[in-house]
Each structure stands twice: as structure tokens, then as C-alpha cells.
Coordinates of C-alpha atoms and ligand atoms in Angstrom, one line a residue:
M1 CA 22.6 -13.6 -128.8
E2 CA 20.6 -10.7 -127.5
I3 CA 19.8 -10.8 -123.8
R4 CA 16.3 -9.7 -122.9
C5 CA 16.1 -7.7 -119.7
K6 CA 13.0 -7.4 -117.6
T7 CA 13.8 -5.4 -114.4
A8 CA 11.9 -5.6 -111.2
E9 CA 9.3 -2.9 -110.3
K10 CA 10.6 -0.3 -107.9
D11 CA 8.3 -1.5 -105.1
Q12 CA 9.6 -5.1 -105.6
L13 CA 13.2 -4.2 -104.9
K14 CA 14.6 -5.7 -101.7
A15 CA 16.3 -3.7 -98.9
K16 CA 20.1 -4.1 -99.2
P17 CA 22.1 -5.2 -96.2
E18 CA 23.2 -2.1 -94.2
D19 CA 26.2 -3.5 -92.4
D20 CA 28.9 -5.2 -94.5
S21 CA 30.5 -6.6 -91.4
K22 CA 27.5 -8.7 -90.7
L23 CA 27.5 -10.4 -94.1
G24 CA 27.7 -14.1 -94.0
F25 CA 28.0 -16.5 -97.0
G26 CA 25.2 -17.3 -99.4
D27 CA 22.1 -16.0 -97.4
I28 CA 21.2 -12.9 -99.3
F29 CA 20.2 -12.7 -103.0
T30 CA 19.7 -9.7 -105.1
D31 CA 16.8 -8.4 -107.2
H32 CA 17.5 -10.1 -110.5
M33 CA 18.8 -13.3 -112.1
F34 CA 20.0 -14.5 -115.5
L35 CA 18.4 -17.5 -117.2
M36 CA 18.4 -19.4 -120.4
N37 CA 16.8 -22.6 -121.6
Y38 CA 17.9 -25.6 -123.7
E39 CA 16.1 -28.1 -125.7
E40 CA 17.6 -30.9 -127.7
G41 CA 17.6 -30.0 -131.4
K42 CA 17.1 -26.3 -130.6
G43 CA 20.1 -25.5 -128.4
W44 CA 20.2 -22.7 -125.9
F45 CA 17.5 -20.0 -126.3
D46 CA 15.9 -17.0 -124.6
P47 CA 18.8 -15.7 -122.6
R48 CA 17.3 -13.2 -120.3
I49 CA 17.5 -11.2 -117.1
E50 CA 14.4 -11.3 -114.9
P51 CA 13.4 -10.4 -111.4
Y52 CA 14.8 -12.9 -108.9
Q53 CA 12.0 -15.4 -108.3
D54 CA 11.2 -19.0 -107.6
L55 CA 11.7 -21.5 -110.4
C56 CA 8.7 -23.3 -111.7
I57 CA 9.9 -26.9 -112.3
D58 CA 7.9 -30.1 -113.0
P59 CA 8.3 -32.5 -110.0
A60 CA 9.5 -35.1 -112.5
A61 CA 12.3 -32.8 -113.7
M62 CA 15.2 -35.3 -114.2
G63 CA 17.7 -33.1 -112.4
L64 CA 15.8 -33.6 -109.2
H65 CA 15.9 -37.4 -109.5
Y66 CA 19.2 -38.3 -111.1
G67 CA 21.5 -35.5 -110.2
Q68 CA 22.1 -33.8 -113.5
E69 CA 23.1 -30.6 -111.8
I70 CA 26.3 -28.6 -112.1
F71 CA 27.4 -25.3 -110.8
E72 CA 30.2 -22.8 -110.6
G73 CA 31.4 -20.3 -108.0
L74 CA 33.2 -17.0 -108.7
K75 CA 33.1 -13.4 -107.4
A76 CA 32.9 -9.8 -108.5
Y77 CA 35.1 -7.5 -106.4
R78 CA 34.7 -3.8 -105.8
G79 CA 38.0 -2.0 -105.8
R80 CA 38.8 1.0 -103.7
D81 CA 39.0 2.8 -107.0
G82 CA 35.3 2.1 -107.6
G83 CA 36.2 -0.5 -110.3
I84 CA 34.2 -3.8 -110.5
Y85 CA 36.6 -6.7 -111.2
L86 CA 36.3 -10.3 -112.2
F87 CA 39.1 -12.8 -111.6
R88 CA 39.7 -15.5 -114.3
A89 CA 36.0 -15.7 -114.9
R90 CA 36.2 -17.3 -118.3
E91 CA 38.0 -20.3 -116.6
N92 CA 34.9 -20.9 -114.5
F93 CA 32.7 -21.3 -117.6
K94 CA 35.2 -23.5 -119.3
R95 CA 35.2 -25.7 -116.2
L96 CA 31.4 -25.6 -116.2
N97 CA 31.5 -27.1 -119.7
R98 CA 33.9 -29.8 -118.6
S99 CA 31.5 -30.6 -115.8
A100 CA 28.7 -30.6 -118.2
A101 CA 30.4 -33.1 -120.5
R102 CA 31.1 -35.5 -117.7
V103 CA 27.4 -35.7 -116.6
C104 CA 26.0 -35.6 -120.2
M105 CA 24.7 -32.0 -120.0
P106 CA 25.0 -29.5 -122.9
A107 CA 27.8 -27.0 -123.0
V108 CA 27.0 -23.3 -122.8
D109 CA 28.5 -20.7 -125.1
V110 CA 31.1 -19.2 -122.9
E111 CA 30.7 -15.8 -124.4
V112 CA 27.0 -15.8 -123.9
A113 CA 27.4 -16.9 -120.3
M114 CA 30.1 -14.2 -119.7
K115 CA 27.9 -11.5 -121.3
G116 CA 24.8 -12.5 -119.2
M117 CA 26.9 -12.6 -116.1
K118 CA 28.5 -9.2 -116.6
Q119 CA 25.2 -7.7 -117.5
L120 CA 23.6 -9.1 -114.3
V121 CA 26.6 -7.9 -112.1
L122 CA 26.4 -4.4 -113.6
L123 CA 22.6 -4.3 -113.1
E124 CA 23.1 -5.4 -109.4
Q125 CA 26.3 -3.3 -108.8
D126 CA 24.8 -1.4 -105.8
W127 CA 24.7 -4.8 -104.1
I128 CA 28.4 -5.3 -104.3
P129 CA 29.7 -4.6 -100.8
R130 CA 32.7 -2.3 -100.3
S131 CA 34.4 -3.3 -97.1
E132 CA 37.6 -5.3 -97.2
G133 CA 37.3 -9.0 -98.0
T134 CA 33.7 -8.7 -99.1
S135 CA 32.4 -9.4 -102.6
L136 CA 29.5 -10.4 -104.8
Y137 CA 29.5 -14.2 -105.0
I138 CA 28.3 -15.4 -108.4
R139 CA 26.6 -18.8 -108.7
P140 CA 26.0 -20.1 -112.3
T141 CA 23.9 -23.3 -112.2
M142 CA 22.6 -25.8 -114.7
L143 CA 19.8 -28.3 -114.1
A144 CA 18.0 -30.9 -116.1
T145 CA 14.4 -29.9 -116.3
E146 CA 12.8 -32.5 -118.7
P147 CA 10.0 -34.3 -116.9
H148 CA 10.8 -38.0 -117.3
L149 CA 11.5 -40.8 -114.9
G150 CA 13.6 -43.2 -117.0
V151 CA 17.3 -42.9 -116.3
R152 CA 19.1 -41.3 -119.3
P153 CA 20.4 -37.8 -120.1
A154 CA 17.6 -35.3 -120.2
D155 CA 16.6 -33.3 -123.3
E156 CA 15.8 -30.1 -121.6
Y157 CA 17.9 -27.9 -119.3
L158 CA 17.8 -24.6 -117.4
F159 CA 20.9 -22.5 -116.9
F160 CA 20.7 -19.6 -114.4
I161 CA 23.0 -17.3 -112.6
I162 CA 22.2 -15.8 -109.2
V163 CA 24.4 -13.4 -107.2
S164 CA 24.8 -12.9 -103.5
P165 CA 26.7 -10.3 -101.4
V166 CA 29.1 -12.1 -99.1
G167 CA 31.4 -11.4 -96.2
A168 CA 34.3 -13.6 -95.1
Y169 CA 33.6 -17.3 -95.8
Y170 CA 35.1 -18.7 -92.6
K171 CA 33.8 -17.5 -89.3
E172 CA 37.3 -17.7 -88.0
G173 CA 38.3 -15.2 -90.7
L174 CA 41.9 -15.8 -91.6
N175 CA 42.6 -17.6 -88.4
P176 CA 43.8 -21.1 -89.0
V177 CA 41.3 -23.9 -89.1
K178 CA 41.4 -27.4 -87.6
I179 CA 41.0 -30.3 -90.1
Y180 CA 40.2 -33.9 -89.5
V181 CA 41.8 -36.5 -91.8
E182 CA 38.9 -38.7 -92.9
D183 CA 39.9 -42.3 -93.2
R184 CA 36.5 -43.9 -93.3
Y185 CA 34.3 -42.1 -95.8
V186 CA 35.5 -41.1 -99.3
R187 CA 34.5 -38.2 -101.5
A188 CA 35.4 -39.3 -105.0
A189 CA 37.3 -42.0 -106.7
V190 CA 39.4 -41.8 -109.8
G191 CA 37.1 -42.4 -112.8
G192 CA 34.1 -40.9 -110.9
T193 CA 32.9 -37.3 -110.9
G194 CA 35.3 -35.8 -108.4
E195 CA 36.8 -33.4 -110.9
T196 CA 33.5 -31.8 -111.7
K197 CA 31.3 -29.4 -109.7
T198 CA 28.3 -31.6 -109.8
A199 CA 25.7 -31.7 -106.9
G200 CA 26.2 -35.4 -106.0
N201 CA 29.8 -34.8 -104.9
Y202 CA 28.7 -32.5 -102.2
A203 CA 25.8 -34.7 -101.0
A204 CA 28.4 -37.5 -100.7
S205 CA 30.6 -35.3 -98.5
L206 CA 28.1 -34.0 -96.0
L207 CA 28.0 -36.8 -93.5
A208 CA 31.8 -36.8 -92.9
A209 CA 31.8 -33.1 -92.6
E210 CA 28.9 -33.1 -90.1
E211 CA 30.6 -35.8 -88.0
A212 CA 33.8 -33.8 -88.0
K213 CA 32.0 -30.6 -87.1
K214 CA 30.5 -32.3 -84.0
K215 CA 34.1 -33.1 -82.9
G216 CA 35.1 -29.5 -83.3
F217 CA 36.7 -29.5 -86.8
T218 CA 36.0 -27.0 -89.6
Q219 CA 36.6 -29.4 -92.5
V220 CA 37.7 -32.9 -93.4
L221 CA 40.8 -33.7 -95.4
W222 CA 39.9 -36.4 -97.8
L223 CA 42.2 -39.3 -98.6
D224 CA 42.2 -41.2 -101.9
A225 CA 39.4 -43.6 -102.3
A226 CA 41.4 -46.6 -103.3
E227 CA 44.0 -46.8 -100.5
R228 CA 43.1 -44.1 -98.0
K229 CA 46.7 -43.2 -98.2
Y230 CA 47.2 -40.0 -100.2
V231 CA 45.9 -36.6 -99.4
E232 CA 43.4 -35.1 -101.9
E233 CA 41.5 -32.0 -100.9
V234 CA 39.2 -30.5 -98.2
G235 CA 35.5 -29.5 -98.5
T236 CA 35.6 -27.0 -101.3
M237 CA 39.3 -26.3 -101.3
N238 CA 42.4 -27.7 -102.8
M239 CA 45.2 -28.4 -100.3
F240 CA 48.9 -27.3 -100.2
F241 CA 51.5 -28.5 -97.8
R242 CA 54.9 -26.8 -97.4
I243 CA 57.4 -29.4 -96.3
G244 CA 60.9 -28.0 -95.9
E245 CA 61.5 -26.0 -99.1
E246 CA 59.0 -27.8 -101.2
V247 CA 55.3 -26.9 -101.6
I248 CA 53.2 -30.0 -102.5
T249 CA 49.7 -30.3 -103.8
A250 CA 47.8 -33.3 -105.1
P251 CA 48.0 -33.9 -108.9
L252 CA 44.9 -33.6 -111.0
T253 CA 44.2 -37.3 -111.5
G254 CA 40.5 -37.1 -111.8
S255 CA 39.2 -37.3 -108.2
I256 CA 39.9 -33.7 -107.1
L257 CA 38.5 -30.5 -108.4
P258 CA 40.9 -28.5 -110.6
G259 CA 40.7 -25.2 -108.6
I260 CA 41.3 -21.9 -110.3
T261 CA 42.8 -20.6 -107.1
R262 CA 45.0 -23.7 -107.0
D263 CA 46.3 -22.9 -110.4
S264 CA 46.9 -19.3 -109.5
V265 CA 48.8 -20.3 -106.4
I266 CA 51.0 -22.7 -108.4
T267 CA 51.7 -20.0 -111.0
L268 CA 52.6 -17.4 -108.3
L269 CA 54.8 -19.7 -106.3
R270 CA 56.7 -20.7 -109.5
N271 CA 57.1 -17.0 -110.4
W272 CA 58.6 -16.4 -106.9
G273 CA 61.1 -19.2 -107.5
I274 CA 59.5 -21.5 -104.9
K275 CA 59.5 -25.2 -105.7
V276 CA 56.0 -26.5 -106.2
S277 CA 55.3 -30.2 -106.9
E278 CA 52.0 -31.6 -108.1
R279 CA 52.5 -35.1 -106.8
S280 CA 51.0 -37.8 -104.7
L281 CA 51.6 -37.0 -101.1
A282 CA 51.0 -39.8 -98.5
I283 CA 49.3 -38.7 -95.3
D284 CA 52.2 -40.6 -93.6
E285 CA 54.6 -38.1 -95.2
V286 CA 52.6 -35.2 -93.9
I287 CA 52.4 -36.6 -90.4
G288 CA 56.1 -37.6 -90.4
A289 CA 57.0 -34.0 -91.4
A290 CA 54.8 -32.6 -88.7
E291 CA 56.5 -34.9 -86.1
E292 CA 60.0 -33.9 -87.2
G293 CA 59.2 -30.2 -87.5
S294 CA 59.5 -29.8 -91.3
L295 CA 55.8 -29.3 -92.0
E296 CA 56.1 -25.5 -92.2
E297 CA 52.6 -24.7 -93.4
A298 CA 49.4 -26.2 -94.7
F299 CA 46.6 -24.3 -96.4
G300 CA 43.5 -24.7 -98.5
T301 CA 42.8 -22.7 -101.6
G302 CA 39.4 -21.8 -103.2
T303 CA 37.4 -18.8 -104.4
A304 CA 35.4 -18.5 -101.2
A305 CA 38.3 -18.2 -98.8
V306 CA 41.2 -17.5 -101.2
I307 CA 43.7 -19.0 -98.8
S308 CA 42.6 -20.8 -95.6
P309 CA 45.5 -21.6 -93.3
V310 CA 45.4 -24.9 -91.4
G311 CA 46.5 -24.7 -87.8
Q312 CA 45.9 -28.2 -86.7
I313 CA 45.6 -31.6 -88.4
T314 CA 44.1 -34.5 -86.6
Y315 CA 44.8 -38.0 -87.8
K316 CA 43.9 -41.3 -86.1
D317 CA 43.0 -39.3 -82.9
R318 CA 46.3 -37.5 -82.7
D319 CA 46.5 -33.7 -83.0
Y320 CA 49.4 -32.1 -84.9
I321 CA 49.8 -28.4 -84.7
V322 CA 50.9 -26.7 -87.9
A323 CA 53.0 -23.5 -88.1
G324 CA 52.5 -23.0 -84.3
G325 CA 48.7 -22.7 -85.0
E326 CA 49.3 -19.4 -86.8
M327 CA 49.1 -18.3 -90.4
G328 CA 52.4 -19.1 -92.1
D329 CA 54.5 -16.6 -94.1
L330 CA 53.8 -18.1 -97.5
S331 CA 50.0 -18.4 -96.8
Q332 CA 50.0 -14.7 -95.9
R333 CA 52.1 -13.6 -98.9
L334 CA 49.8 -15.6 -101.3
Y335 CA 46.7 -14.3 -99.7
K336 CA 47.8 -10.7 -100.0
E337 CA 49.0 -11.1 -103.6
I338 CA 45.9 -12.7 -104.9
V339 CA 43.5 -10.3 -103.0
A340 CA 45.5 -7.3 -104.3
I341 CA 45.1 -8.6 -107.9
Q342 CA 41.4 -9.3 -107.4
Y343 CA 40.6 -5.9 -106.0
G344 CA 42.6 -4.0 -108.6
E345 CA 45.3 -2.9 -106.3
K346 CA 48.3 -4.5 -107.9
D347 CA 49.8 -5.2 -111.3
D348 CA 48.2 -8.2 -113.1
P349 CA 51.0 -9.7 -115.2
H350 CA 49.0 -12.8 -116.0
G351 CA 46.0 -11.0 -117.3
W352 CA 43.7 -12.6 -114.6
R353 CA 41.7 -9.6 -113.8
E354 CA 38.9 -7.9 -115.9
R355 CA 37.4 -4.6 -115.1
I356 CA 33.8 -4.5 -116.2
N357 CA 32.5 -1.0 -115.4
Ligands
PLP401 C1 35.1 -25.2 -106.1 C2 36.0 -26.2 -105.4 C3 37.4 -26.0 -105.2 C4 38.0 -24.7 -105.5 O1 38.0 -24.2 -106.8 P1 38.3 -22.7 -107.1 O2 38.2 -22.6 -108.6 O3 39.7 -22.4 -106.6 O4 37.2 -21.9 -106.4 C5 38.1 -27.0 -104.7 N1 37.5 -28.2 -104.4 C6 36.2 -28.4 -104.6 C7 35.6 -29.7 -104.2 C8 35.4 -27.4 -105.1 O5 34.1 -27.6 -105.2

């Protein structure tokens, strides 16, 4: 499929951020975006790059009413060698299609989406920041646009990709975060949509996160919806706990997001000969380990932060300090390894990286 490209006029171009160190997350958008449309019976059509602009959507667009909206999150990295790199990007579009299937939206052609994304990133390459830890965040999104108010899957969709230069995701940087174990609200139940990146999951998580923030926490750690007994994940990260010599993460039973960073961490740990278990982990086991001193490390994994070490876990109003409130050895090693692969500074035995320039 040919991608049409209409670039912005010179006098429409925005000023680029001058200071990489002041970049936040998701506030600045570039000059162009990728779009394509879908109609039932016709399929996806008119893949194109256009100047970044407001969308024109009917107020009855079904995605605005019944939540047929899915997205992805990945990054383009600028290496010190000038290379522009993607990390396991195809996996993001495969996951987008799994999300699509769950909420009755059409799959995209992974190759068309990849091509559109690469073309957009190359067009916007001067927006990719160069300082350490910075990147160009890529947000593919799909929304139901058919104007109709009966509840059923829509017949028309819009797929678009926008990109945003970003600094470090967490204000604390790599400093460990405090997490609050949430035992009232739940994020997702087995059988629901927890394993997809669909908008409603995030709406459902906001209140708990806001209440935790007011108490001074960065994130909530979700427990399983049925029993509030097993640890699942935090905000937009999967969770790992190192107890003694075992590293444990929740299994993919349907209520948690199958993170690409999670999968990369599991692969690296196994390569390093470290025992990793994808198994149910009771919060009582985590707290017991913290009390007896065998909870060596806890960390979240996700594209935005890569590895986010946890320095404190609070459960039923009691605080438990993890790894002395510092970043643990394994968290550090994983972070360095993954970042080095992403920025083209290390061998890539798993074929995770792709240079696009
Ligand atoms: C995106 C996301 C993750 C992390 O996935 P990555 O592919 O590693 O970025 C974890 N949990 C939730 C809920 C997410 O939305």
C-alpha cells in the first residue's frame, strides 16, 4: 500500500524543544502524523502522512461513547552513533491486533503500520532528542468513528500514529518509587479486558491512582480482582519480585498486560542463569519475605521507564522498605542491558533492535 505524504508548510513548523533535560512525558507533539481509515467491506484505505492537526470526528462517533479505543506505546531511540533504532516494534503491532480482536475492532496490516511508523519517524528525525535516556515516544491509536448510538461494534475506524519527544518518565528518575498495595479497587478481572491496551482499563484505574498519589505514592500495585490476594501489576508496568534466589512475576492469565519489556526481562534473566517464575504470587508471600529480609528487590517494567525500582511497599497501612530503599543490583543490570541494546551500544543476540536510518 502506497503511503501518501503531505508535509507541513515551512511556516507551519513548530519550534523544537531546546533543552533535552527539560523534556517531560507526552506534552510535545511533532509536525506530522500518520493516519488511515477503515470501512466495513472496504478494509483499511488511504494510509497517509499529514501535518499534525486536530481530528474532525462526529460527536456520535461510537468510540467516544462505548470505548472502542485501543493504543500502543513504543519508542525510537537515537544512538550515539547517529543511528535511529526501534526495539521489538513489530510486537507492539501484533499486540495492537490482539487488543483489536478483544474489543471487536479490525486488525491492521502489521507491515503497513510498521512502514507508516518508520516513514513518520524518519520524517520527524530532527525531533528525536539526543541526551541519555531521552527518546521519541510513538503512540499508535485506533478509534471507532462511525456515528451511531446503538451499542454494537462500529463499521468505521480511524488509525493514527503520533510521536512525542520525551525525557525520563518518572520525575524521580531511576530513584526507587513508593507503591501502595490497592485492596479496595480493582483494575481488571480474568475474562475482562485487562490484557489489552484499551482506553477503559486506564479510566478504571485513575481513582485508585489519584487517591494513592494524595497519600504520597507514585503508583498502586493491583491485586487480583477475585480474591485481592495475588499481585498483578502497577499502573502501566508489569511487576517483578526477587525473593531469595527466585525472580517472580505474575502469569499471563488474562487480567494483566503482556508487556514487551516483561518478556525481554524474562528472556535476559533466563540467559543469565537466574531462576524466573511466572506464577501466582500472594501479597502475603511478598510481605512475609519483606519481614524476614528475603525480599531482595522489586521493580516494574515497561516501555516508558524500562525498569522502575520499588523502594517501598505499603500494605494495610504498614510500610516495608525494599532493597534499603535503593535500586537493587539486578534492576540495575537489567536496566543497563536493555538500554544498551535499545541505543545500539551492545550486541543484540535476540534480534530485538532495528536500525531504520
Ligand atoms: C503498556 C503496559 C505495560 C507495559 O508494556 P510494555 O510493552 O513493556 O511497554 C504494562 N502494563 C500495562 C497496564 C500497560 O498498559
